[in-house]
GROMACS .gro file of C-alpha atoms in nm:
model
  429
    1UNK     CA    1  -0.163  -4.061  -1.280
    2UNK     CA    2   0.138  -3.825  -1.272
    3UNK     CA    3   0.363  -4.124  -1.239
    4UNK     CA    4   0.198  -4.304  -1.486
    5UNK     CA    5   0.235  -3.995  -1.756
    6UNK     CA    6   0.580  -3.983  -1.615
    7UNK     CA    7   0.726  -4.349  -1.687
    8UNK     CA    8   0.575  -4.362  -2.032
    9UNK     CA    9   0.735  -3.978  -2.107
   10UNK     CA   10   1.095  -4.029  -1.952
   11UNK     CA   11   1.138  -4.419  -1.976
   12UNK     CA   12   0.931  -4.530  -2.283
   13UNK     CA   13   1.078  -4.301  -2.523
   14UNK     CA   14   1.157  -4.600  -2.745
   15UNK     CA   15   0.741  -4.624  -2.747
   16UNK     CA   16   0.696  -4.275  -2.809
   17UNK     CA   17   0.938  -4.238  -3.108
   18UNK     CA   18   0.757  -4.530  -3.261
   19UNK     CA   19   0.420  -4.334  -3.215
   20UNK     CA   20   0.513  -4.073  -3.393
   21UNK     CA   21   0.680  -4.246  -3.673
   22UNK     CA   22   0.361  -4.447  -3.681
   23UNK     CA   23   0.101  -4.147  -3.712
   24UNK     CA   24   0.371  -3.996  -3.955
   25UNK     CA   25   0.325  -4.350  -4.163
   26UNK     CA   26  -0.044  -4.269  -4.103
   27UNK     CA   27  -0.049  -3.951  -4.276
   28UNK     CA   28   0.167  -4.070  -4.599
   29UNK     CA   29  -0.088  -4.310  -4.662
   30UNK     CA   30  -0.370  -4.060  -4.638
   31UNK     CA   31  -0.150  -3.789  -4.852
   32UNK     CA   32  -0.147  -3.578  -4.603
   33UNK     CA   33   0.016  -3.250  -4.594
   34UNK     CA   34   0.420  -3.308  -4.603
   35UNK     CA   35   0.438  -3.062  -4.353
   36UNK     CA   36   0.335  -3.181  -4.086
   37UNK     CA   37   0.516  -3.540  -4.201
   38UNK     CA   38   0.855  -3.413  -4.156
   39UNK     CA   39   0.811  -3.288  -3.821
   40UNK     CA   40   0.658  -3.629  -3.695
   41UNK     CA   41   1.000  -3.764  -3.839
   42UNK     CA   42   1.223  -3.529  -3.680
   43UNK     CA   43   1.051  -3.527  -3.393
   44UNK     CA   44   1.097  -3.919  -3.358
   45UNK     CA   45   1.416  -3.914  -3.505
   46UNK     CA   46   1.552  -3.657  -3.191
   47UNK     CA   47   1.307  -3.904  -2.911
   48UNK     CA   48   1.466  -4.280  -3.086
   49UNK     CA   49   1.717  -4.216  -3.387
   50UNK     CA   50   1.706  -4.603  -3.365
   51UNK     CA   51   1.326  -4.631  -3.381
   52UNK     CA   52   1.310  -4.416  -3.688
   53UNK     CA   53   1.602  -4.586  -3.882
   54UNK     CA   54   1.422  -4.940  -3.759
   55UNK     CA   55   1.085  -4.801  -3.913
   56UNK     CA   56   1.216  -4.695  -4.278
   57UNK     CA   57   1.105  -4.986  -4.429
   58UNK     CA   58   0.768  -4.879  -4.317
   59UNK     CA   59   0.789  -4.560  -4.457
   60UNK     CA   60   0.921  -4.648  -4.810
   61UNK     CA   61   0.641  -4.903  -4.817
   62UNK     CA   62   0.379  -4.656  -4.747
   63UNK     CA   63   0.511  -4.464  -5.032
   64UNK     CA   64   0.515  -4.694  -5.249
   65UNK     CA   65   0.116  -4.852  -5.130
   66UNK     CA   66   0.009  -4.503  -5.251
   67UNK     CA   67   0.133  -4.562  -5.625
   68UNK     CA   68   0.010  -4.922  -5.643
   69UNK     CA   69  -0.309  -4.809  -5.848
   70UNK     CA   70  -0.236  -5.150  -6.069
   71UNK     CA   71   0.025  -5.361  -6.189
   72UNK     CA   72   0.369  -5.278  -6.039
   73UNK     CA   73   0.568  -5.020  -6.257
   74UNK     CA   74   0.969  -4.877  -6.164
   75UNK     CA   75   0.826  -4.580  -6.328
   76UNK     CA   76   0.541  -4.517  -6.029
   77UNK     CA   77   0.776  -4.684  -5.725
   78UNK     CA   78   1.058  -4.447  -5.775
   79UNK     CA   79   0.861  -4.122  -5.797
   80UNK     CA   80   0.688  -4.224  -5.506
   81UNK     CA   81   0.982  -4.333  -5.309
   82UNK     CA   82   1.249  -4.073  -5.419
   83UNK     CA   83   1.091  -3.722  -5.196
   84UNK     CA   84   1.019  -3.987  -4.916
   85UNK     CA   85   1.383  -4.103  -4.933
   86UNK     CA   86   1.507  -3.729  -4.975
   87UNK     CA   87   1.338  -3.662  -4.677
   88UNK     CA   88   1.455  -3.970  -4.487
   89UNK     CA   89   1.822  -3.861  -4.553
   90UNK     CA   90   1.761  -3.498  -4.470
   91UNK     CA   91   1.612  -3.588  -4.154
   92UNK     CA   92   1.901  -3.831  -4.089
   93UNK     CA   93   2.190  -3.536  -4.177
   94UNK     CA   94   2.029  -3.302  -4.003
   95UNK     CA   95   1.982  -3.503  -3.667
   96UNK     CA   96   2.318  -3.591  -3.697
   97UNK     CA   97   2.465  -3.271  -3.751
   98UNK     CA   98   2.241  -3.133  -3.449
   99UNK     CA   99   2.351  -3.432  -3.223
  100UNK     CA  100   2.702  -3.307  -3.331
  101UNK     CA  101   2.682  -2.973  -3.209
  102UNK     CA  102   2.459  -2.996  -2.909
  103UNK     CA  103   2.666  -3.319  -2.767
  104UNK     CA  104   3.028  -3.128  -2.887
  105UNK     CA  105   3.214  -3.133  -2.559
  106UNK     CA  106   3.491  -3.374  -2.451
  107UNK     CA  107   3.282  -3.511  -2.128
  108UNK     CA  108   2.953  -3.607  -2.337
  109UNK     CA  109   3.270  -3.728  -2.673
  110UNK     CA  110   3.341  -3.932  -2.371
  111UNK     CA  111   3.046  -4.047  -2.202
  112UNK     CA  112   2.928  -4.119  -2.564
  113UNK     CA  113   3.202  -4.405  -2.609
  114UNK     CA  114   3.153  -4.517  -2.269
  115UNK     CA  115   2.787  -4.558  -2.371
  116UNK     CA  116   2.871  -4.770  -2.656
  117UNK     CA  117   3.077  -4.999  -2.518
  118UNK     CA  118   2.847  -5.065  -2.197
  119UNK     CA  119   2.592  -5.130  -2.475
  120UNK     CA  120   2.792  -5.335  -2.655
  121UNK     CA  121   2.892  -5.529  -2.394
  122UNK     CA  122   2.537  -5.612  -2.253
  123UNK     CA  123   2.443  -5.776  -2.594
  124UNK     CA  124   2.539  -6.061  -2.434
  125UNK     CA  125   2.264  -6.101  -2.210
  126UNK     CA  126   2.377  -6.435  -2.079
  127UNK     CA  127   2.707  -6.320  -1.985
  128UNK     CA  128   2.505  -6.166  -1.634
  129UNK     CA  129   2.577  -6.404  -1.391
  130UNK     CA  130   2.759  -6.704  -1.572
  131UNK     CA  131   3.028  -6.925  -1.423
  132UNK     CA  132   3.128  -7.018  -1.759
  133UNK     CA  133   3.216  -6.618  -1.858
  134UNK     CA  134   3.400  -6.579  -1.479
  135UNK     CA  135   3.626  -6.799  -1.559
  136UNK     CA  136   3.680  -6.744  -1.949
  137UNK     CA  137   3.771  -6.345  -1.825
  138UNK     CA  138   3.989  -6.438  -1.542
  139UNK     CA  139   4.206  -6.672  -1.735
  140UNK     CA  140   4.249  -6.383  -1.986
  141UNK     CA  141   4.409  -6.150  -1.701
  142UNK     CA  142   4.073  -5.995  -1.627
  143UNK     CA  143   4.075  -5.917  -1.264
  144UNK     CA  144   3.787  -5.996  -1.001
  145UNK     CA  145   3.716  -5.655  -0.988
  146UNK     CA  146   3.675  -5.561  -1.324
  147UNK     CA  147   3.499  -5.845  -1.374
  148UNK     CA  148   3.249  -5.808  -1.056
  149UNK     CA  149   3.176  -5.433  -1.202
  150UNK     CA  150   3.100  -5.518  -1.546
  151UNK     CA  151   2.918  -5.825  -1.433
  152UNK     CA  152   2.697  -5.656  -1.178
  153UNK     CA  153   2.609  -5.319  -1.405
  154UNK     CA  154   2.750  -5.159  -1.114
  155UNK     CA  155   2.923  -4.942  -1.357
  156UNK     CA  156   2.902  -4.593  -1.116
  157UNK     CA  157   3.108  -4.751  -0.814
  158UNK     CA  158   3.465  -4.738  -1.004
  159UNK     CA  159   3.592  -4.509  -1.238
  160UNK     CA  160   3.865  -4.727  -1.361
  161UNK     CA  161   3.626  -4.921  -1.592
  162UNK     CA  162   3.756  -4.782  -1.882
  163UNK     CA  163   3.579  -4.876  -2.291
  164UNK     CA  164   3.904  -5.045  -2.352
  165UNK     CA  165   3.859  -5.273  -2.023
  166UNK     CA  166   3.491  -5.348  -2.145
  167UNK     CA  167   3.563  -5.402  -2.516
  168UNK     CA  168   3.815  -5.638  -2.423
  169UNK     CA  169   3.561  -5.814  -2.186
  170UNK     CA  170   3.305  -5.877  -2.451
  171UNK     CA  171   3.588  -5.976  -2.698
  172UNK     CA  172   3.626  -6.282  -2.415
  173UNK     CA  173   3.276  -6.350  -2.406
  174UNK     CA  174   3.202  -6.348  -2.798
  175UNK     CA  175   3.467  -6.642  -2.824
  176UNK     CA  176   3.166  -6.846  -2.752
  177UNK     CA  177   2.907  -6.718  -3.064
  178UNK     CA  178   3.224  -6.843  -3.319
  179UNK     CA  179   2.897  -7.067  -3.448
  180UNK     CA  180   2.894  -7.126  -3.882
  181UNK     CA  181   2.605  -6.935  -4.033
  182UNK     CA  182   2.398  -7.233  -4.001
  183UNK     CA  183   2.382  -7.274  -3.616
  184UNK     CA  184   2.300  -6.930  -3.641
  185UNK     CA  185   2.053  -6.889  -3.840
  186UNK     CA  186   1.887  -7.207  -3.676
  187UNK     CA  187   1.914  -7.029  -3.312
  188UNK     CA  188   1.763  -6.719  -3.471
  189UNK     CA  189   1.462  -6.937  -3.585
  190UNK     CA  190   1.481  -7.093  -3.239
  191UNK     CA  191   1.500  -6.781  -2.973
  192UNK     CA  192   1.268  -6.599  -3.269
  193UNK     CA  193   0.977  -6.838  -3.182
  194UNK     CA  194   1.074  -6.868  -2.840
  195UNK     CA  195   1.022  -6.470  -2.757
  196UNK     CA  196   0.740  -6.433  -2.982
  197UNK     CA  197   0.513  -6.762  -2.801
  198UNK     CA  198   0.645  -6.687  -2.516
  199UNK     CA  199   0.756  -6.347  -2.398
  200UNK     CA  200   0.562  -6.148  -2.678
  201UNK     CA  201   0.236  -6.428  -2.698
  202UNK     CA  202   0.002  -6.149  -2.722
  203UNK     CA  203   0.158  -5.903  -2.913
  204UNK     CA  204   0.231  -6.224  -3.190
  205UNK     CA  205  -0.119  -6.389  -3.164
  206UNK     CA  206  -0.253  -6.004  -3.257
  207UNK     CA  207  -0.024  -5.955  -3.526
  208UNK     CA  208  -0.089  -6.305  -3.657
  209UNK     CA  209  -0.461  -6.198  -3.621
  210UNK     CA  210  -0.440  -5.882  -3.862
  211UNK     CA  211  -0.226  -6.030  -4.112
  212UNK     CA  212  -0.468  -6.299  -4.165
  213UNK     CA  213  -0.774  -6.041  -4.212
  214UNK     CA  214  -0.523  -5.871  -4.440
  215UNK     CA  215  -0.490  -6.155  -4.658
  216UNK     CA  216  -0.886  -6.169  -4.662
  217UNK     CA  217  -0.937  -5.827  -4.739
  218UNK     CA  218  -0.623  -5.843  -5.058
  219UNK     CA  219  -0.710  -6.140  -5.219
  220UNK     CA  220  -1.035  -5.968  -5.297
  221UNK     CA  221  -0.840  -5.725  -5.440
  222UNK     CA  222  -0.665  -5.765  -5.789
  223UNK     CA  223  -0.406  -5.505  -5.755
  224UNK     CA  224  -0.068  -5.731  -5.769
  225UNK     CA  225   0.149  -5.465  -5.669
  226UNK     CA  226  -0.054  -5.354  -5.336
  227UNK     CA  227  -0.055  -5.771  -5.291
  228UNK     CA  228   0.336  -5.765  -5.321
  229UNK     CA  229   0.402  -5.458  -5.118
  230UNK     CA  230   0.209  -5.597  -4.821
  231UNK     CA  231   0.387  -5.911  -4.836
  232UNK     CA  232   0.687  -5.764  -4.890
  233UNK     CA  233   0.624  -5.561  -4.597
  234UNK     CA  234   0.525  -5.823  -4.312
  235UNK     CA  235   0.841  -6.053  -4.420
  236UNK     CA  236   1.036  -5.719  -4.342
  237UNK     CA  237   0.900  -5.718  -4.009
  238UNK     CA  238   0.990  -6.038  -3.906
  239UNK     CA  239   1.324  -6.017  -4.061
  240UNK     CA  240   1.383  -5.696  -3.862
  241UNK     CA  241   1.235  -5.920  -3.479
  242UNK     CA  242   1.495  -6.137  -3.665
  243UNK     CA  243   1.810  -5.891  -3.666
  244UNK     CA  244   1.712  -5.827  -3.329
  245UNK     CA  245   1.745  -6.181  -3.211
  246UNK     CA  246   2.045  -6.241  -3.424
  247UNK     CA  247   2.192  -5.932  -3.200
  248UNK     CA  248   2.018  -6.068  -2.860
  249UNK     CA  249   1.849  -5.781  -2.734
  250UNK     CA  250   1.474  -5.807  -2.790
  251UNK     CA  251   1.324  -5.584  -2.523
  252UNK     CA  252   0.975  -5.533  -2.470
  253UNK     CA  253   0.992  -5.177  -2.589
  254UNK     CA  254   1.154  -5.282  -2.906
  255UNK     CA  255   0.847  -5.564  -2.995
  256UNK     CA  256   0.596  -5.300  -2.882
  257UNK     CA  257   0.767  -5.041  -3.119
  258UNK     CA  258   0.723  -5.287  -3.439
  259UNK     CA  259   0.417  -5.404  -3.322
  260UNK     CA  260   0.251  -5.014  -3.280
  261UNK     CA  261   0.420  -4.887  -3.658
  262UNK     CA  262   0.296  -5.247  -3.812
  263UNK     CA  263  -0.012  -5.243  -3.673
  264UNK     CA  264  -0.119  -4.887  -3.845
  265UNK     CA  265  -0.049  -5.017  -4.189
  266UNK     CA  266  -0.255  -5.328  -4.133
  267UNK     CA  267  -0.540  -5.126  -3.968
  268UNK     CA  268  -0.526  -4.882  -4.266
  269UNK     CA  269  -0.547  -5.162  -4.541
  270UNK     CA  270  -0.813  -5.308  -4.397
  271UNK     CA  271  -0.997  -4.983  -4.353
  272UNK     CA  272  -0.959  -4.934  -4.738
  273UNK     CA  273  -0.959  -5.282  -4.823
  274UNK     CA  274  -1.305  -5.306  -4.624
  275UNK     CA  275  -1.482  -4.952  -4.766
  276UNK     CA  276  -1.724  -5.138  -5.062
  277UNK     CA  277  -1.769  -5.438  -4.867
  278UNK     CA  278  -2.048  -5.569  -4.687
  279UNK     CA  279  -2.184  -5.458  -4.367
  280UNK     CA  280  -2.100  -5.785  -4.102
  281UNK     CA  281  -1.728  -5.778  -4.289
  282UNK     CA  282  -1.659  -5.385  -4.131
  283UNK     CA  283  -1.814  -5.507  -3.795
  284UNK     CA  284  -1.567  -5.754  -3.779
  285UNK     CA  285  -1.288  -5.537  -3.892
  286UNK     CA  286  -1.431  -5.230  -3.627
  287UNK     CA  287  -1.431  -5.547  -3.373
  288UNK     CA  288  -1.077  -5.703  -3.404
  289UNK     CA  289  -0.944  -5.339  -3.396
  290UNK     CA  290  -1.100  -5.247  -3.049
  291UNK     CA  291  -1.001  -5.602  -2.938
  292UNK     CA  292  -0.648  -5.552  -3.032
  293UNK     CA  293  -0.686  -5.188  -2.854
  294UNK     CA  294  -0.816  -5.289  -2.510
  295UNK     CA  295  -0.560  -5.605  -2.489
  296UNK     CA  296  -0.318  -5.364  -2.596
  297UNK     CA  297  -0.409  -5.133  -2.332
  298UNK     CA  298  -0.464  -5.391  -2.083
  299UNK     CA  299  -0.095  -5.528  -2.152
  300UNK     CA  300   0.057  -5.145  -2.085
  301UNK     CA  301  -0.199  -5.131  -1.771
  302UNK     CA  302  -0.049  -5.425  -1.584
  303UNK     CA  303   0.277  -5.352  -1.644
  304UNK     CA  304   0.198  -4.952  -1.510
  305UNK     CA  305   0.052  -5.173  -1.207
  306UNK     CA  306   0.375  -5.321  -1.114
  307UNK     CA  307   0.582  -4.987  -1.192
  308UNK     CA  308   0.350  -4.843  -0.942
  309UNK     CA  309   0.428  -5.096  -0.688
  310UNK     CA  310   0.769  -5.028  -0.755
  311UNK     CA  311   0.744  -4.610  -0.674
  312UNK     CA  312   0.594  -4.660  -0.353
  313UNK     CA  313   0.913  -4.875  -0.228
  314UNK     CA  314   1.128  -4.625  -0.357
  315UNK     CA  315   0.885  -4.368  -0.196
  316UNK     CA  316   0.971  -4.498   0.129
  317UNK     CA  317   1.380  -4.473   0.095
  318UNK     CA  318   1.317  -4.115  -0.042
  319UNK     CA  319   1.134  -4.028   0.281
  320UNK     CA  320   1.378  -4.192   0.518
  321UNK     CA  321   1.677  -4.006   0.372
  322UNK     CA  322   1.473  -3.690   0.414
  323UNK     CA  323   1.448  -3.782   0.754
  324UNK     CA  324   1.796  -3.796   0.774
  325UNK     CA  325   1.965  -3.505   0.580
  326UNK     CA  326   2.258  -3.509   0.775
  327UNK     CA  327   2.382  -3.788   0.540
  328UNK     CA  328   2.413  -3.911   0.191
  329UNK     CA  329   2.288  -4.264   0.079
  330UNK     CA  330   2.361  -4.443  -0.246
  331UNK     CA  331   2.073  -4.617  -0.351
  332UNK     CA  332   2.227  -4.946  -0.561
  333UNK     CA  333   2.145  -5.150  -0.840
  334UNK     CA  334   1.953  -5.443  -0.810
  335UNK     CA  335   1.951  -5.580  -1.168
  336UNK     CA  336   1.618  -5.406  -1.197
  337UNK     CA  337   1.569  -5.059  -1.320
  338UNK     CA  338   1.217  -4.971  -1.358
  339UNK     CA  339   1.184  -4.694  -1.140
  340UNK     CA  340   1.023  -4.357  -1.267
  341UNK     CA  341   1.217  -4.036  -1.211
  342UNK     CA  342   1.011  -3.889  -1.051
  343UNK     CA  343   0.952  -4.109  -0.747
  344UNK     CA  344   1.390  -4.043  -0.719
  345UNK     CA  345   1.337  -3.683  -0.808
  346UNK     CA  346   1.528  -3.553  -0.482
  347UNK     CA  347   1.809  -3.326  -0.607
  348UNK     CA  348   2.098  -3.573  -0.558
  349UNK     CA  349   2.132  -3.334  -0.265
  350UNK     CA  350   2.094  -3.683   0.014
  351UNK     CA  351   2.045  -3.977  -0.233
  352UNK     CA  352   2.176  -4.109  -0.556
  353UNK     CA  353   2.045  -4.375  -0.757
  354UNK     CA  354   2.350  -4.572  -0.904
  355UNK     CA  355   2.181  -4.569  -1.263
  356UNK     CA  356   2.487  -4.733  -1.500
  357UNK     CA  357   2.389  -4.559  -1.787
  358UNK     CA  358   2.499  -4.210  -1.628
  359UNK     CA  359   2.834  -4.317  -1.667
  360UNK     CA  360   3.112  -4.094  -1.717
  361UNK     CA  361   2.820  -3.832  -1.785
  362UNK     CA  362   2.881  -3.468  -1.700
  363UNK     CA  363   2.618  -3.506  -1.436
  364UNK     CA  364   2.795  -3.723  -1.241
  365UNK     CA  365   3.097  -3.619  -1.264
  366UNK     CA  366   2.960  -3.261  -1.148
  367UNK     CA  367   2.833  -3.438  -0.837
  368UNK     CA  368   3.153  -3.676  -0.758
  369UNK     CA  369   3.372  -3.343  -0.732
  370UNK     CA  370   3.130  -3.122  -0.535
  371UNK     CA  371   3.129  -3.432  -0.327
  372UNK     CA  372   3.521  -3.450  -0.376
  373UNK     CA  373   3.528  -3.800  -0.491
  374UNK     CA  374   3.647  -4.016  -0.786
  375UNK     CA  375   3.354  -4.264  -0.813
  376UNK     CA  376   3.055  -4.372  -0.586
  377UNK     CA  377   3.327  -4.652  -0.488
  378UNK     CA  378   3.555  -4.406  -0.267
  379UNK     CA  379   3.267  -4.198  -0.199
  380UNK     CA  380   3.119  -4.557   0.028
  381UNK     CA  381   3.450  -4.474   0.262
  382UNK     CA  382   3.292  -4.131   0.373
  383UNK     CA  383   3.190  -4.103   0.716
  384UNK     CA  384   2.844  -3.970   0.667
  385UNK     CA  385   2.777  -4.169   0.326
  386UNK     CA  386   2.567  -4.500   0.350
  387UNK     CA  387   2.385  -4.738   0.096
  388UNK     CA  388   2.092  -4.885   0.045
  389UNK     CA  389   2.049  -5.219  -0.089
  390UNK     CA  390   1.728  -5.427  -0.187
  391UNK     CA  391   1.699  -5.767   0.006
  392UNK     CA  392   1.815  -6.008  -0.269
  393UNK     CA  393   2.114  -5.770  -0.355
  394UNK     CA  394   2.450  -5.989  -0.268
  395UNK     CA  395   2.647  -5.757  -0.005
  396UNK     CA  396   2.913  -6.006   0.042
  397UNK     CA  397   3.015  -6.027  -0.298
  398UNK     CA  398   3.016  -5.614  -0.287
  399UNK     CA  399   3.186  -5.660   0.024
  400UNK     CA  400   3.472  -5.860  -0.119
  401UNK     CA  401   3.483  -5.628  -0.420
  402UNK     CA  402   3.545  -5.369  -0.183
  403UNK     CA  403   3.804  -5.504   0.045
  404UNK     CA  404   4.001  -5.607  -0.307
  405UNK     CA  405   3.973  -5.249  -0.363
  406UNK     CA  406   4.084  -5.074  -0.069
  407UNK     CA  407   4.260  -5.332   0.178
  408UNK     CA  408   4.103  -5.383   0.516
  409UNK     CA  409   3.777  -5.283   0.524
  410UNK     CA  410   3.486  -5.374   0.705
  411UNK     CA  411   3.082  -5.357   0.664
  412UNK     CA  412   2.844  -5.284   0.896
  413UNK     CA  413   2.471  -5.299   0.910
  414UNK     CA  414   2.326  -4.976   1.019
  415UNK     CA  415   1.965  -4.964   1.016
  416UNK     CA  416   1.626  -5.139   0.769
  417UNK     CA  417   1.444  -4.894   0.637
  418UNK     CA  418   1.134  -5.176   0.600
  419UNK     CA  419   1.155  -5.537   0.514
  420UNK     CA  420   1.296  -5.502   0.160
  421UNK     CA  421   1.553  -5.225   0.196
  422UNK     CA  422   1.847  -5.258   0.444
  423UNK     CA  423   2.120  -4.962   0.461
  424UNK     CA  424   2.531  -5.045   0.502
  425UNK     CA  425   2.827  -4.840   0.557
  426UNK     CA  426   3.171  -4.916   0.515
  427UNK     CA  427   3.489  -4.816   0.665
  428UNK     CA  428   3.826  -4.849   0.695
  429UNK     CA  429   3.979  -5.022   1.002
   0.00000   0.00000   0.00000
């Protein structure tokens, strides 16, 4: 249980943000107090600024749903939208102004371009791994090093990997989207359909499923402008899965955010849509909603599962380094990151999970000089520092990145810590 609270807390922020901005979407369209309304936005606003910017649509259309008493009139949509959008902007200034302060120092200025860049970079999801991209980068004077860095996330093992160095990597790599707005727009409408029958089936086939009993429940109704506003709304939400396509990064998080904020506005309408009708047409409504619920939950449950699965390996290297705390280990990455923190929660006093997106932060760098280093990189050289790999994690290729590096060096296997996990140290000859 505690790791289970603990993954969706620390790693599913993006899913908690969208809860929040979801009950706060909730509350608008019950006229709720504002009070409590603009705390659920700051609150989501500090978990996911980009959750809360992704979900204004949502919130102006809430707004506006409450004024839709009959035939759309400018006079009742802007004094329903303009306190909502006052507060939308306030909340936006003032997290951004906070960010500015708290976040103030050169280290996190730093870490904070660093952070874009890596981001930026990774857009290209297909550039992981592709022949094609080697070779484009090395013929531009990128060298093997750089590139095997960048192209491994391995961000953490050398501190020469500069934004610039990145920046001018993706420039390389976006040579290849130089497609005219129509090839675009037709692989949007391709890789669209593509993640939402196949990586996002269920999510889509319950969406699909409440927009139809939507459309059931409004065509009863004669209000044109609630009629409008809905539609409006759901072509808004596939435009935004759209943006997100356009951009290639579509994570499960990101679906599952839409899906939760979406899926209170369609629940609401057809709670109100369903209040003077008969009897069997609520059942159905109460059923589809517990449906969607326990699939829902079922979905998060299997993926929890596997998470699980995944603390109990990392359990094991935790409790062979504490058998041995005589030496440090560096724990690397294996192109999969779904570890909790708490199953690595060990001080960074004998392990230290190479986690790319602590790049250039002040925590590392607060660890690399008590350990009087410049990157993990150097710090494999030391005679009592070792690291752990995962069995499909390509040693010779890290091997060759680090005799590129540093001359003559060789590798040596030291010891398996079970059947997945082997541990490696390097030295100078």
């Amino acid at each position: 249980y505690e790791s289970f609270l603990n993954m969706f807390i620390v790693q599913q922020f993006t899913v908690i943000s969208a809860i929040l901005i979801a009950t706060a979407i909730y509350k608008i369209l019950r006229k709720d107090s504002w009070t409590g309304i603009i705390i659920l936005c700051i609150l989501s606003y500090e978990t996911r600024s980009d959750v809360f910017v992704m979900s204004i649509p949502f919130l102006i259309a809430a707004g506006i749903w409450n004024g839709m008493d009959g035939k759309i009139h400018m006079g009742i949509i802007i004094r329903n939208c303009l306190p909502l959008l006052g507060v939308i902007l306030s909340i936006i200034a003032v997290g951004k102004v906070t960010n500015e302060i708290a976040y103030s120092s050169s280290e996190w200025k730093g870490y904070n371009s660093y952070h874009k860049e890596r981001v930026s970079l990774y857009d290209y999801t297909d550039y992981m791994g592709n022949d094609k991209y080697k070779e484009m980068c090395l013929d531009e004077g990128i060298s093997k090093k750089d590139y095997y860095i960048t192209n491994t996330y391995n961000l953490l093992l050398d501190n020469s990997i500069t934004p610039h160095k990145m920046k001018k990597i993706e420039n390389i790599v976006s040579k290849t989207r130089k497609d005219n707005i129509i090839v675009k727009v037709l692989k949007v409408i391709y890789y669209d359909i593509l993640n939402c029958l196949g990586n996002y089936w269920k999510y889509t086939i319950l969406t699909l499923l409440m927009d139809i009993a939507v459309i059931c429940i409004l065509m009863r109704n004669n209000n044109t402008g609630k009629k409008l506003v809905w539609v409006c709304l759901v072509f808004g939400k596939y435009v935004i899965i759209s943006y997100f396509v356009w951009m290639s990064r579509l994570p499960n998080r990101v679906y599952l955010a839409l899906f939760i904020i979406s899926l209170v506005l369609d629940i609401y309408i057809l709670r109100e849509g369903t209040l003077r009708c008969r009897k069997y047409i609520k059942q159905i409504c109460v059923v589809i909603s517990i449906v969607i619920c326990l699939l829902l939950t079922r979905s998060n449950v299997e993926n929890y599962k596997y998470i699980n699965v995944k603390n109990k390996e990392y359990k094991k290297v935790n409790e062979y380094c504490q058998q041995h705390t005589e030496n440090k280990y560096l724990l690397a990455i294996n192109y999969v990151w779904d570890c909790t923190a708490k199953s690595l929660e060990n001080n960074k006093e004998y392990m230290f999970y190479l986690e790319p997106w602590l790049a250039r932060s002040p925590m590392v760098k607060s660890y690399l000089t008590k350990n009087k280093c410049g990157d993990f990189g150097s710090m494999l050289l030391k005679k009592r520092t070792f690291y752990i790999v995962y069995k499909s994690y390509d040693i010779k290729e890290m091997s060759e990145y680090m005799k590129e590096r540093f001359g003559n060096i060789k590798l040596e296997k030291i010891d398996n810590i079970d059947q997945k996990y082997f541990i490696y140290h390097f030295y100078k000859k």
